[in-house]
Short mmCIF file of N, CA, C and O in Angstrom, two decimals:
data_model
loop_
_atom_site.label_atom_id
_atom_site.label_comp_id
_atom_site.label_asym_id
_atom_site.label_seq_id
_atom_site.Cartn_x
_atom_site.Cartn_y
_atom_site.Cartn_z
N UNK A 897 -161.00 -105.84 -101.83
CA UNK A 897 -162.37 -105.93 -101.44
C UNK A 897 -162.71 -107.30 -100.86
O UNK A 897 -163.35 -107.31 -99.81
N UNK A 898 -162.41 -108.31 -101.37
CA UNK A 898 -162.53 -109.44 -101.48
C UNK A 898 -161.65 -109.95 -99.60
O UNK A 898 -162.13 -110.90 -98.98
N UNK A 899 -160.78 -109.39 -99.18
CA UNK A 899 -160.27 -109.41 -98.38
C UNK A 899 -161.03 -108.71 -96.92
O UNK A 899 -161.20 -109.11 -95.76
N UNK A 900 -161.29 -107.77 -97.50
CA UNK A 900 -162.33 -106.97 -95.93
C UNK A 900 -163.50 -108.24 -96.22
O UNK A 900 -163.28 -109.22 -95.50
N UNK A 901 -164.42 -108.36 -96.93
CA UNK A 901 -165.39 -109.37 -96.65
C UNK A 901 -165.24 -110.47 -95.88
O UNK A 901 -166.27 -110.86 -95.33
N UNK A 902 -164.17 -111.13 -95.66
CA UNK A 902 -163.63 -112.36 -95.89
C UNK A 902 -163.64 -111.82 -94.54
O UNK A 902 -164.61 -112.29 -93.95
N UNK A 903 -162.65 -110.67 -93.43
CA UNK A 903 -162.29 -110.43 -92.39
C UNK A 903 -163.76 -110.19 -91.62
O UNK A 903 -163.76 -110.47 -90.42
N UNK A 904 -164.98 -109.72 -92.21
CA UNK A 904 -166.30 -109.16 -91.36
C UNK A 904 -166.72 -110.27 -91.45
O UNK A 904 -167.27 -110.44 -90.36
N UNK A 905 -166.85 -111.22 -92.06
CA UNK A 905 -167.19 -112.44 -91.88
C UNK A 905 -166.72 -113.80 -90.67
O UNK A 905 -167.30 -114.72 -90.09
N UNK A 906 -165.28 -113.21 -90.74
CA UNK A 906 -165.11 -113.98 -89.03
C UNK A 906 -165.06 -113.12 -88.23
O UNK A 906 -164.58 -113.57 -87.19
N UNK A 907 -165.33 -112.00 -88.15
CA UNK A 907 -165.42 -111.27 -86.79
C UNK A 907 -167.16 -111.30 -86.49
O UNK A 907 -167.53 -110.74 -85.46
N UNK A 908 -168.14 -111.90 -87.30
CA UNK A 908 -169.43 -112.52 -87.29
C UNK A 908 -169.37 -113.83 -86.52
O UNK A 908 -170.01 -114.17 -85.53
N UNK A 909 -168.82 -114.21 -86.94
CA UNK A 909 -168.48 -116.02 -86.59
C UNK A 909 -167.83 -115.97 -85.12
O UNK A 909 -168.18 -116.70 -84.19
N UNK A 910 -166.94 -115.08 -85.05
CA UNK A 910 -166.35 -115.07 -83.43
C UNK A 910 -167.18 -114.58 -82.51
O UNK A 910 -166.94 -115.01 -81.38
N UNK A 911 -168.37 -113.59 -82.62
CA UNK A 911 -169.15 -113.04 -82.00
C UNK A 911 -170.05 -113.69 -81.97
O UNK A 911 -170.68 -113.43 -80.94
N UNK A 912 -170.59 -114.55 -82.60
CA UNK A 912 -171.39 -116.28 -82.41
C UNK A 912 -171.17 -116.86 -81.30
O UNK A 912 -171.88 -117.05 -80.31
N UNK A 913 -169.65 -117.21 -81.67
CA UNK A 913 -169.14 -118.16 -80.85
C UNK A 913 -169.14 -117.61 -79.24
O UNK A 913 -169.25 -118.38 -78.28
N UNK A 914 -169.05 -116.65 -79.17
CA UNK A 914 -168.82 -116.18 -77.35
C UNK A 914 -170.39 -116.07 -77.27
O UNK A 914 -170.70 -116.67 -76.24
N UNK A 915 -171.56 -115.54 -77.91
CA UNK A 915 -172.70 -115.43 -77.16
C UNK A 915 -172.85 -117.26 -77.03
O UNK A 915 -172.72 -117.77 -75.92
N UNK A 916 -172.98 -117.69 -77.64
CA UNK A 916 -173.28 -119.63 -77.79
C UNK A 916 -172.34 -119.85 -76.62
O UNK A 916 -172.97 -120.21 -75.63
N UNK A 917 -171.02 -119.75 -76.42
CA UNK A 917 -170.93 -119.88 -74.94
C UNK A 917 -171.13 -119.69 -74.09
O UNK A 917 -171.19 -120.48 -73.15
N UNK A 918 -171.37 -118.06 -74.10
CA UNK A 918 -172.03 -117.74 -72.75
C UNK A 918 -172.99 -117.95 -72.14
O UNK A 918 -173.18 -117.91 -70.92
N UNK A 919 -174.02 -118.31 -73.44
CA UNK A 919 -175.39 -119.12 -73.08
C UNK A 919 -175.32 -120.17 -72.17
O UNK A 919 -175.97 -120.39 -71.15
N UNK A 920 -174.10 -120.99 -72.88
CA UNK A 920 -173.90 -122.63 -72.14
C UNK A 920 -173.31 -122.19 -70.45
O UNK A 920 -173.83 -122.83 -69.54
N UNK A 921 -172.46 -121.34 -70.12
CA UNK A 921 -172.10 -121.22 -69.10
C UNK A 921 -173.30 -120.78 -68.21
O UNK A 921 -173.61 -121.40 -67.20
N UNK A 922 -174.00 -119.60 -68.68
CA UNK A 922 -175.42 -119.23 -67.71
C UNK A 922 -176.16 -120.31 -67.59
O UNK A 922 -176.67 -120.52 -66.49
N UNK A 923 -176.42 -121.40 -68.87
CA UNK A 923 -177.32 -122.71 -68.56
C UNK A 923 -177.13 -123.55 -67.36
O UNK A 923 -178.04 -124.08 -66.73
N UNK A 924 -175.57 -123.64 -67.05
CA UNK A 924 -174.82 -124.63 -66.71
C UNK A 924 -174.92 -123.68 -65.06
O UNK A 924 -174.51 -124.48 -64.22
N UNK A 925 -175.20 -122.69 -64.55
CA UNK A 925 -175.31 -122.14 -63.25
C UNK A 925 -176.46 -122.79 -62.57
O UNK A 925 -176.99 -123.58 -63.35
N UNK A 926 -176.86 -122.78 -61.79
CA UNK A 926 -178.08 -122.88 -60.89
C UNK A 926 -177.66 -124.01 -59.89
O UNK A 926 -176.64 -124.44 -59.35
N UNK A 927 -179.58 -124.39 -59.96
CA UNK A 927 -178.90 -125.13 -58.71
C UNK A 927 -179.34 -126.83 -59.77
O UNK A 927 -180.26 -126.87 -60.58
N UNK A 928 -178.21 -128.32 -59.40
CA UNK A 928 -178.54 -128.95 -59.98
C UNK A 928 -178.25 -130.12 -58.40
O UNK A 928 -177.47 -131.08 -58.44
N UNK A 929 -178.55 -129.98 -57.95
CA UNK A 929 -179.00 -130.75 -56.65
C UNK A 929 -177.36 -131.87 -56.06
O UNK A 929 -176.23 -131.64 -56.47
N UNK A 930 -177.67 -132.83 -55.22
CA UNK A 930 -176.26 -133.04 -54.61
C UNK A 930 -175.79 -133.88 -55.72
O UNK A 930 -176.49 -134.58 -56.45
N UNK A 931 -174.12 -133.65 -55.77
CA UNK A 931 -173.36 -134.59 -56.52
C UNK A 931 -172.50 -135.37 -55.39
O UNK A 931 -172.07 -134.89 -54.34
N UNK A 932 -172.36 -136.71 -55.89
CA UNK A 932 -171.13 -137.43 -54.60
C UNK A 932 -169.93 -137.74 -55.48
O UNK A 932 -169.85 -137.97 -56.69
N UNK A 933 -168.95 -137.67 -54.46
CA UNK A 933 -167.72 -138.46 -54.91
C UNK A 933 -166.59 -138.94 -53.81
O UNK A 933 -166.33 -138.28 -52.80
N UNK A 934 -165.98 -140.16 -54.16
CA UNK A 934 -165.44 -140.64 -53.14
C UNK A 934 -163.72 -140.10 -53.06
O UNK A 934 -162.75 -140.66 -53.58
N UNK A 935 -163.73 -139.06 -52.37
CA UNK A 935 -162.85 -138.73 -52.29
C UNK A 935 -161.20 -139.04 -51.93
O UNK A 935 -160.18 -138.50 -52.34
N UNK A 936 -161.50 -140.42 -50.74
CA UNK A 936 -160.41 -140.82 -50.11
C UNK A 936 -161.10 -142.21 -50.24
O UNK A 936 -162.33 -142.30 -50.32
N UNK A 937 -160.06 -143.56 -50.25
CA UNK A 937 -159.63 -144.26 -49.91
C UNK A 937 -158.56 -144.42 -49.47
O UNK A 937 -157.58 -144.08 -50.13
N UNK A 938 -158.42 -145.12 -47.97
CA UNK A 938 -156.89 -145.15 -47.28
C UNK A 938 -157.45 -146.41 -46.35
O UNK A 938 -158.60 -146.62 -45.97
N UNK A 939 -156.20 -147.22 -46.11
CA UNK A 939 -156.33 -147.97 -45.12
C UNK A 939 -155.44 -147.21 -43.37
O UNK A 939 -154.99 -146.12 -43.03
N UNK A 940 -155.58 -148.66 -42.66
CA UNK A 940 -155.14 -148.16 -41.77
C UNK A 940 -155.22 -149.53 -41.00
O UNK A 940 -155.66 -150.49 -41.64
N UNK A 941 -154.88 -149.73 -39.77
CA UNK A 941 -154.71 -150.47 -39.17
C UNK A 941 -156.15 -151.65 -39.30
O UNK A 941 -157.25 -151.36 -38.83
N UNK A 942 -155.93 -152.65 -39.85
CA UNK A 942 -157.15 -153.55 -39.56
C UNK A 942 -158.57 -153.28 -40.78
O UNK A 942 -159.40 -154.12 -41.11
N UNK A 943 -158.47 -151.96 -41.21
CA UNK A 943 -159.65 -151.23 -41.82
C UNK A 943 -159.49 -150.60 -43.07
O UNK A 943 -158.32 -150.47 -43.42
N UNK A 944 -160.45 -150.11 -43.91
CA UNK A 944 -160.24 -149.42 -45.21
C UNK A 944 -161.39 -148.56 -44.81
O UNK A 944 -162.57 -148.89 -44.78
N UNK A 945 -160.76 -147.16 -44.44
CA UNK A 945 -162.05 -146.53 -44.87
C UNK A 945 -161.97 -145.19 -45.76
O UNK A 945 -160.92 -144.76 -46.23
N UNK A 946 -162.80 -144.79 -45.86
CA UNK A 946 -163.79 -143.91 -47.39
C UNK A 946 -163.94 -142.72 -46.64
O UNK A 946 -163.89 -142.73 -45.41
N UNK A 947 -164.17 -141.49 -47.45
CA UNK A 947 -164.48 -139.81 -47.49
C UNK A 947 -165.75 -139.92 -48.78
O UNK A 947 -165.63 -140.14 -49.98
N UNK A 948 -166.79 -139.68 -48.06
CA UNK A 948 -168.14 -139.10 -49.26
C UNK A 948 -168.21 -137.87 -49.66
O UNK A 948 -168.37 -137.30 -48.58
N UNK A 949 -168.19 -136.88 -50.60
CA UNK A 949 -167.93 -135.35 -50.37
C UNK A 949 -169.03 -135.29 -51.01
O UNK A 949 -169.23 -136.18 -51.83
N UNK A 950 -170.10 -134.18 -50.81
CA UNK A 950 -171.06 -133.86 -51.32
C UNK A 950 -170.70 -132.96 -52.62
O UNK A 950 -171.00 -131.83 -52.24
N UNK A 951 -170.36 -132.89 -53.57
CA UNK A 951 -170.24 -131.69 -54.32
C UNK A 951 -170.90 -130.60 -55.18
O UNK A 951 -170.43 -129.82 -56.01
N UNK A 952 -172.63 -130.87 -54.52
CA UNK A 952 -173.40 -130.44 -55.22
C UNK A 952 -173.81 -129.42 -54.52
O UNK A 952 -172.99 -129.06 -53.68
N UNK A 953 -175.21 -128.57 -54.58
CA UNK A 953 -175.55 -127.64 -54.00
C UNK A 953 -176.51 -127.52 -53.11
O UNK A 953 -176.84 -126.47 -52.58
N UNK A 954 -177.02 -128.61 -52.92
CA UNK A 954 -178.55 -129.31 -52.02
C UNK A 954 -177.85 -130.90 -51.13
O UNK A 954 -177.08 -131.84 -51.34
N UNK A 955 -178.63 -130.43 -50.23
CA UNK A 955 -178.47 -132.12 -49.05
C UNK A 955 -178.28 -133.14 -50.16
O UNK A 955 -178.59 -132.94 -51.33
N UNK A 956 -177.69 -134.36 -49.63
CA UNK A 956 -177.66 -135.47 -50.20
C UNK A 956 -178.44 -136.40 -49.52
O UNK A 956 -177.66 -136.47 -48.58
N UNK A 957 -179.30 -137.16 -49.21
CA UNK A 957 -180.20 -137.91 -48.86
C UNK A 957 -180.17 -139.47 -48.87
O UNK A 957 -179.78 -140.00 -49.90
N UNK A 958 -180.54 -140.22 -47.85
CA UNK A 958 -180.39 -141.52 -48.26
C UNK A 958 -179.31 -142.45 -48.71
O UNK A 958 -179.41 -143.40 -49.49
N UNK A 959 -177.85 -141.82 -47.85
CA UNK A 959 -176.57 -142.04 -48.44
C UNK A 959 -176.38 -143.86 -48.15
O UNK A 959 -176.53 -144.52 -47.12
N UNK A 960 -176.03 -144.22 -49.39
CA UNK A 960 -175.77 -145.93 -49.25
C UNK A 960 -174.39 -145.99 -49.85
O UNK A 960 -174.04 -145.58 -50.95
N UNK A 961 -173.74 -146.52 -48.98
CA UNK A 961 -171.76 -146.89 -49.39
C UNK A 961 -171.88 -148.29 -48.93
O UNK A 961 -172.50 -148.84 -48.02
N UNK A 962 -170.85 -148.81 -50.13
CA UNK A 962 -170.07 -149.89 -49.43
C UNK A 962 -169.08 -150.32 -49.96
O UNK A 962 -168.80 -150.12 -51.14
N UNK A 963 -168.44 -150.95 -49.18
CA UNK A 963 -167.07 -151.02 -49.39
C UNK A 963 -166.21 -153.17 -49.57
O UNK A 963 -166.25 -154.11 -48.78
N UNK A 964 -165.64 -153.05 -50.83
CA UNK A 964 -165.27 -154.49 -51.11
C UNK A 964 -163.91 -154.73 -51.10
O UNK A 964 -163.21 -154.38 -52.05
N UNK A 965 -163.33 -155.44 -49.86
CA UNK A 965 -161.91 -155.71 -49.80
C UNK A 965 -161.80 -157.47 -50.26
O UNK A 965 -162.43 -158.30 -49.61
N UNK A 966 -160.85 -157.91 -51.56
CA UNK A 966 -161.15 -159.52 -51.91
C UNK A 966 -158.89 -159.02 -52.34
O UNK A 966 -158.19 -158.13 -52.81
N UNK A 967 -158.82 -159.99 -51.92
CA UNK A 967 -157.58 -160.30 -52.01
C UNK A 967 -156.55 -161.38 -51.21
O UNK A 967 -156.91 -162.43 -50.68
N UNK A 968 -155.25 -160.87 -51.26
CA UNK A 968 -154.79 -161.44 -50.02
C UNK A 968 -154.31 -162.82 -50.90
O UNK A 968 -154.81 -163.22 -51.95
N UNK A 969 -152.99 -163.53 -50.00
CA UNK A 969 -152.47 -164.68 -50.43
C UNK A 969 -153.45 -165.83 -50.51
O UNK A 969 -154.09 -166.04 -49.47
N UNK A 970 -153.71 -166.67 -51.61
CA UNK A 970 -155.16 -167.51 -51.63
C UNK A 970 -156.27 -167.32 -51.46
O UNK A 970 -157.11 -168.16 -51.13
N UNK A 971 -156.51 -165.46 -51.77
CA UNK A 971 -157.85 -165.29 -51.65
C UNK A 971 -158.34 -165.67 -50.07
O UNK A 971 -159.25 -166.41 -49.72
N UNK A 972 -157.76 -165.20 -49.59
CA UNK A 972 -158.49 -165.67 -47.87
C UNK A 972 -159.34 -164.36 -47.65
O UNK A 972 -160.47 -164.47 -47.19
N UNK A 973 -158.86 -163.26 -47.94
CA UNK A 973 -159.27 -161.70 -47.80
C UNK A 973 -160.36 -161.58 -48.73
O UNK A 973 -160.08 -161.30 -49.89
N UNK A 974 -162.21 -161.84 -48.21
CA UNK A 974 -162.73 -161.39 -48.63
C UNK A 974 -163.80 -160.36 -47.74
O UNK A 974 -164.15 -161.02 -46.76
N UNK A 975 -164.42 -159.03 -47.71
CA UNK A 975 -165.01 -158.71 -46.71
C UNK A 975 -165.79 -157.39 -47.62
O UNK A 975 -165.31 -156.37 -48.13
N UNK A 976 -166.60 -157.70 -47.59
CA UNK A 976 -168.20 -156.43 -47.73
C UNK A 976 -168.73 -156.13 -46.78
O UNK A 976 -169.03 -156.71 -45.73
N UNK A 977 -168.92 -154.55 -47.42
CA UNK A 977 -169.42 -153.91 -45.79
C UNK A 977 -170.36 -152.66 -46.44
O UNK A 977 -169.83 -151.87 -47.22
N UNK A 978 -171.34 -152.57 -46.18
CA UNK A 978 -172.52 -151.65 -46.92
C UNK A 978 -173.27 -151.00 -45.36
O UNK A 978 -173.84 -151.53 -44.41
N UNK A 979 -172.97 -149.78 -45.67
CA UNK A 979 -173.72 -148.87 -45.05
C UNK A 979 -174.66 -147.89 -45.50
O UNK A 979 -174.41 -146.97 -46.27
N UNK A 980 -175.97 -148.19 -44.86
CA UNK A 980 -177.35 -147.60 -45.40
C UNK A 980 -178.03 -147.22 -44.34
O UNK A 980 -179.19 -147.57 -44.18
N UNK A 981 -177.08 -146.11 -43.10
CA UNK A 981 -178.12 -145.62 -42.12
C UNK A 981 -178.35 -146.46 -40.75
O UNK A 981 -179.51 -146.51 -40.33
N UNK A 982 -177.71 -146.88 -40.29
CA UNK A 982 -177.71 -147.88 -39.32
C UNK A 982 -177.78 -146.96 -37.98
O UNK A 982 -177.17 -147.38 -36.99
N UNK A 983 -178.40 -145.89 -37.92
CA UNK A 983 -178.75 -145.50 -36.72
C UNK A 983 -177.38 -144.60 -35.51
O UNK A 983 -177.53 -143.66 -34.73
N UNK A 984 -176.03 -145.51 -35.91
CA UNK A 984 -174.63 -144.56 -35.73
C UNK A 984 -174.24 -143.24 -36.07
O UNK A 984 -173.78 -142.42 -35.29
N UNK A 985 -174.38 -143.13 -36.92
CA UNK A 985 -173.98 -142.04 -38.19
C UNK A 985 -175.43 -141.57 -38.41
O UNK A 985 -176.52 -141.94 -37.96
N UNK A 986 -174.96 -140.41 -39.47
CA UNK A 986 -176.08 -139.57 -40.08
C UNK A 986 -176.14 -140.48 -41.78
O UNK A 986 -175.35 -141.18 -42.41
N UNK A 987 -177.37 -140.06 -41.96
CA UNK A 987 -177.61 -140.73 -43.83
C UNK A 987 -177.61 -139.47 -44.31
O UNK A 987 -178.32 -139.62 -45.30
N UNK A 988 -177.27 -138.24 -44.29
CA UNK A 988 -177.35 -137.37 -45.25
C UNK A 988 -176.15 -136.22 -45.38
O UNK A 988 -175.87 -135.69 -44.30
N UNK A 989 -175.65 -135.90 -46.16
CA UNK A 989 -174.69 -135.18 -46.39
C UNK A 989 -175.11 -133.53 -46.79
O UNK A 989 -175.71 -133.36 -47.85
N UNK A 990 -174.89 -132.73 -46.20
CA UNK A 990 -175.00 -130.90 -46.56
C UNK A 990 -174.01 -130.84 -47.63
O UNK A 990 -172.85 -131.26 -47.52
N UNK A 991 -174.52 -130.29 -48.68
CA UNK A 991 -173.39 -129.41 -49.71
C UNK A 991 -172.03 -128.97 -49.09
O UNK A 991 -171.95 -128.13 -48.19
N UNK A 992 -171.09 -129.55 -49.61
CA UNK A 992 -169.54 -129.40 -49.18
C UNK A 992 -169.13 -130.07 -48.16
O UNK A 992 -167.90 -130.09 -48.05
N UNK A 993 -169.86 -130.76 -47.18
CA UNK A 993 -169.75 -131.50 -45.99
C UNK A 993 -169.02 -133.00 -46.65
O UNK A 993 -169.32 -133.39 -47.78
N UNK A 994 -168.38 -133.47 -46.08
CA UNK A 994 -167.86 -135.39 -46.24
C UNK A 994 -168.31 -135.94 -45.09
O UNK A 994 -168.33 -135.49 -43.94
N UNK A 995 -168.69 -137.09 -45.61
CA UNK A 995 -169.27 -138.29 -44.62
C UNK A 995 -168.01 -139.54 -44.83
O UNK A 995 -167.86 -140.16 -45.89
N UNK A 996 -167.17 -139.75 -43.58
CA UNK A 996 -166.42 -141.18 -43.41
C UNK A 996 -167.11 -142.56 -43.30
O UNK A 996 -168.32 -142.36 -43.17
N UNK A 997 -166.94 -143.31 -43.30
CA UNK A 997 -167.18 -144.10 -42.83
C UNK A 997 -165.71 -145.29 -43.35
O UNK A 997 -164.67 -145.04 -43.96
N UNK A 998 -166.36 -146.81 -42.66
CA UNK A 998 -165.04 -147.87 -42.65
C UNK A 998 -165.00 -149.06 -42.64
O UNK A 998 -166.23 -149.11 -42.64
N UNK A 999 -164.64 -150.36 -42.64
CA UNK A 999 -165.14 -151.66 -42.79
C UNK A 999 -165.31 -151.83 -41.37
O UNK A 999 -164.46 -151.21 -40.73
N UNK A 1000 -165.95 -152.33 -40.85
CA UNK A 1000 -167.00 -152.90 -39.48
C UNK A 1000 -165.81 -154.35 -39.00
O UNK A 1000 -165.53 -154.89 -37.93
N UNK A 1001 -165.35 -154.55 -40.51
CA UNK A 1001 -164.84 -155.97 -39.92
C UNK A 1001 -163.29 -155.76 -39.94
O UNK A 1001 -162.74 -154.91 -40.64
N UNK A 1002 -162.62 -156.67 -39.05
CA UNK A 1002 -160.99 -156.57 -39.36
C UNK A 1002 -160.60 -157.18 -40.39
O UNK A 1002 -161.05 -158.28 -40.69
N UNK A 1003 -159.53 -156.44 -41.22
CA UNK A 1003 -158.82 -157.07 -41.94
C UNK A 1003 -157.39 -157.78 -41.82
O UNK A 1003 -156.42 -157.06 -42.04
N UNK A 1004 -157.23 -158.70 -41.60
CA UNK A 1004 -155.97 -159.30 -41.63
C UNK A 1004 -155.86 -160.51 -42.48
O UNK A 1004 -156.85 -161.24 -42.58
N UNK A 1005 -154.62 -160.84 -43.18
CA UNK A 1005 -153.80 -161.49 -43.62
C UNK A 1005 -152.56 -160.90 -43.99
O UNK A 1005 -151.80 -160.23 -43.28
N UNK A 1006 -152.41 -161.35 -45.61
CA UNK A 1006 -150.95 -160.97 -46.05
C UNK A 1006 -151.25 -161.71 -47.71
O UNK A 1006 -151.70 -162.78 -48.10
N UNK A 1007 -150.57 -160.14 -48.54
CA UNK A 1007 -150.66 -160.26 -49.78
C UNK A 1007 -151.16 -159.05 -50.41
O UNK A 1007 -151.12 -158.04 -49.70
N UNK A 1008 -151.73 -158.89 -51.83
CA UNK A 1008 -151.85 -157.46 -52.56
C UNK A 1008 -153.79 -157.87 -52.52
O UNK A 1008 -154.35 -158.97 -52.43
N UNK A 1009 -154.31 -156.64 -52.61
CA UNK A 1009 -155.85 -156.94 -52.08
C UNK A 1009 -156.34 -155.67 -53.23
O UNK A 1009 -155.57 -154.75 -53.52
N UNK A 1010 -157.58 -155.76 -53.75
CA UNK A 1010 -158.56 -154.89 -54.39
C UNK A 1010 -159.26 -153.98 -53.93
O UNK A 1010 -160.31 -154.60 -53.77
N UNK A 1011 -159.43 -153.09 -53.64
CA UNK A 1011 -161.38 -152.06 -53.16
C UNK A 1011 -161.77 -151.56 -53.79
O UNK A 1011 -161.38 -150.52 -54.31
N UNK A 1012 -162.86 -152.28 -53.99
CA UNK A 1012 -163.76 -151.30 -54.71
C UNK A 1012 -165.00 -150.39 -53.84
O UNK A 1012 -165.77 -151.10 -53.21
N UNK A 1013 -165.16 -149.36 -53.79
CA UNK A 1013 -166.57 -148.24 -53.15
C UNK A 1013 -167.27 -148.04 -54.15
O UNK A 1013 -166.88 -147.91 -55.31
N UNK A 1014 -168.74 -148.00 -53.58
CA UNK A 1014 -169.63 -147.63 -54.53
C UNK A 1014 -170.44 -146.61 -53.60
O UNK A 1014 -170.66 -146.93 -52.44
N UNK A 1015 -170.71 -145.87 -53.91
CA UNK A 1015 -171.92 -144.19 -52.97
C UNK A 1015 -173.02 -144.01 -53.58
O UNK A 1015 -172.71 -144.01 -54.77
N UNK A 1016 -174.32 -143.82 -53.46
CA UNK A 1016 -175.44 -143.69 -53.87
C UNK A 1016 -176.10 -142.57 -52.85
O UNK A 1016 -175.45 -142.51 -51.81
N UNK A 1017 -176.94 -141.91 -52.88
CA UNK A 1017 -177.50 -140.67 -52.62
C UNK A 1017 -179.24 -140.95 -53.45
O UNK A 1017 -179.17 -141.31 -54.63
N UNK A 1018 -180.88 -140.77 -52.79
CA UNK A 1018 -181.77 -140.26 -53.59
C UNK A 1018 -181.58 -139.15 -54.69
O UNK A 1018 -181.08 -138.03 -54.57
N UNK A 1019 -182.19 -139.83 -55.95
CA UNK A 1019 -181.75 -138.87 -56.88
C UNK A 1019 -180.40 -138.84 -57.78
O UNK A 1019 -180.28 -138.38 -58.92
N UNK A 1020 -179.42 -139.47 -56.97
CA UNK A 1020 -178.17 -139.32 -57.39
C UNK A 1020 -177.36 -140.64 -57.86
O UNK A 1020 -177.24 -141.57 -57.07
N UNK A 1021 -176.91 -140.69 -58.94
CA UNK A 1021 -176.37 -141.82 -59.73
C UNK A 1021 -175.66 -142.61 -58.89
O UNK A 1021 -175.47 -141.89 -57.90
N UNK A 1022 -175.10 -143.77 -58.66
CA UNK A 1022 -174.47 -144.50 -57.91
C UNK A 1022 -172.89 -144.50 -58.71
O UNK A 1022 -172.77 -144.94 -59.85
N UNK A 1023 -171.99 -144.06 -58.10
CA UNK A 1023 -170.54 -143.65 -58.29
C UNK A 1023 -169.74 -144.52 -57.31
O UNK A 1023 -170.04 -144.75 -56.14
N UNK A 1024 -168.39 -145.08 -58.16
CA UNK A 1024 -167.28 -146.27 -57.80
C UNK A 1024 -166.49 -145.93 -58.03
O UNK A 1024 -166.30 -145.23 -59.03
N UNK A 1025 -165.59 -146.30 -57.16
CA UNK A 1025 -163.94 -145.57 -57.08
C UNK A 1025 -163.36 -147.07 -56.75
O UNK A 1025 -163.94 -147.76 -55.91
N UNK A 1026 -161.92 -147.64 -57.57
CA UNK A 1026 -161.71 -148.59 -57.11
C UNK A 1026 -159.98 -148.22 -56.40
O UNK A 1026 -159.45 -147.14 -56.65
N UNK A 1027 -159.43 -149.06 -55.70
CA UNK A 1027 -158.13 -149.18 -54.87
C UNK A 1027 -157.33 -149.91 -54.83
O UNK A 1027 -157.75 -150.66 -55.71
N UNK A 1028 -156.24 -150.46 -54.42
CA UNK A 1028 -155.19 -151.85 -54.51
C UNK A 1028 -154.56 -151.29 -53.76
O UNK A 1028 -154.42 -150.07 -53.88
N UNK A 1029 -153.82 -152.18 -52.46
CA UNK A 1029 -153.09 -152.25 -51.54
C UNK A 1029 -152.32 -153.42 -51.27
O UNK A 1029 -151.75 -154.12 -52.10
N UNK A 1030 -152.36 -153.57 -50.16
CA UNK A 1030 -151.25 -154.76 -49.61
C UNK A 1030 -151.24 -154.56 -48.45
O UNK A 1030 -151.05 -153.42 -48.01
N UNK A 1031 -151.45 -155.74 -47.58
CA UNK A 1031 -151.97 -155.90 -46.47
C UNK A 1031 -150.91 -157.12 -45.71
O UNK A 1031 -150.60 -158.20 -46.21
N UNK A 1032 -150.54 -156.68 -44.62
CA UNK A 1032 -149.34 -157.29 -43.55
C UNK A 1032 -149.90 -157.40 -42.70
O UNK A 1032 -149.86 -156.39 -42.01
N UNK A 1033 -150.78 -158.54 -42.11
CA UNK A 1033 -151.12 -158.88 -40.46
C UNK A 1033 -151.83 -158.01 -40.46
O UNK A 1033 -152.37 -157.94 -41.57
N UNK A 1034 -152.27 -157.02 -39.60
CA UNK A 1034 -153.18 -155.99 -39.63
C UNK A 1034 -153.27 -154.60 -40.26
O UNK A 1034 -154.17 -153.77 -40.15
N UNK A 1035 -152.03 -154.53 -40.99
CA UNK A 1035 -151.81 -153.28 -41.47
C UNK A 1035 -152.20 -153.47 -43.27
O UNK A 1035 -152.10 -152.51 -44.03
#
C-alpha cells in the first residue's frame, strides 16, 4: 500500500513540473523587442571590422558601435572609432538583418594588439565582445 502512494505521489509532482514549464516557455514567446550581438570580429588589411546582428523581433534603433584597437610593439597602436549615424550608413537594424561597419583609420605597425566592441541600440543594453590579434605592417 505504502508503495502505490509513494508512486501517485510522483506522478503528481511530474505533472507539476511540465505544466510550470510550459507556463515558462509560453511566458518566454512574444514579442520582446531588438536584441544585438556582435557577431564577427575580423581584421583585414589596415582595418578591424564588426557584424551587428539584430536578434530580436522589432527594428533596432539608434545603433552606436565602437571599436578599440591599443596594442602593438610599445604601445604605438592606439585607435577608437565610434559610430553613431554619420549620415553613410543606416542607424537602424530590421530583425535578423547585420549592420558592418570598420575602423575609419589605418592600422599599421607590428606586434600582438587588443579589440574591444561595444553596440548599443534605444532600449537595448550596451553589449562587448572583446578580440586579440597581431598586426604586420598593414595586415
Amino acid at each position: 500500500m505504502k508503495k502505490r502512494s509513494i508512486e501517485i505521489k510522483l506522478g503528481i509532482v511530474l505533472v507539476s513540473m511540465l505544466v510550470f514549464s510550459s507556463t515558462i516557455s509560453i511566458a518566454s514567446e512574444g514579442n520582446f523587442g531588438p536584441e544585438l550581438e556582435i557577431s564577427k570580429i575580423k581584421g583585414g588589411i589596415a582595418r578591424v571590422s564588426i557584424e551587428i546582428h539584430n536578434i530580436g523581433d522589432s527594428v533596432a534603433e539608434n545603433i552606436t558601435s565602437t571599436i578599440s584597437v591599443k596594442g602593438g610593439f610599445l604601445n604605438r597602436i592606439d585607435i577608437f572609432d565610434e559610430c553613431s549615424g554619420c549620415g553613410h550608413c543606416n542607424n537602424s537594424i530590421p530583425p535578423g538583418e547585420i549592420k558592418m561597419e570598420s575602423t575609419h583609420q589605418f592600422i599599421f605597425g607590428l606586434g600582438p594588439i587588443d579589440i574591444i566592441v561595444t553596440a548599443n541600440a534605444s532600449g537595448v543594453p550596451t553589449i562587448e565582445n572583446a578580440a586579440s590579434g597581431f598586426v604586420i605592417g598593414p595586415l
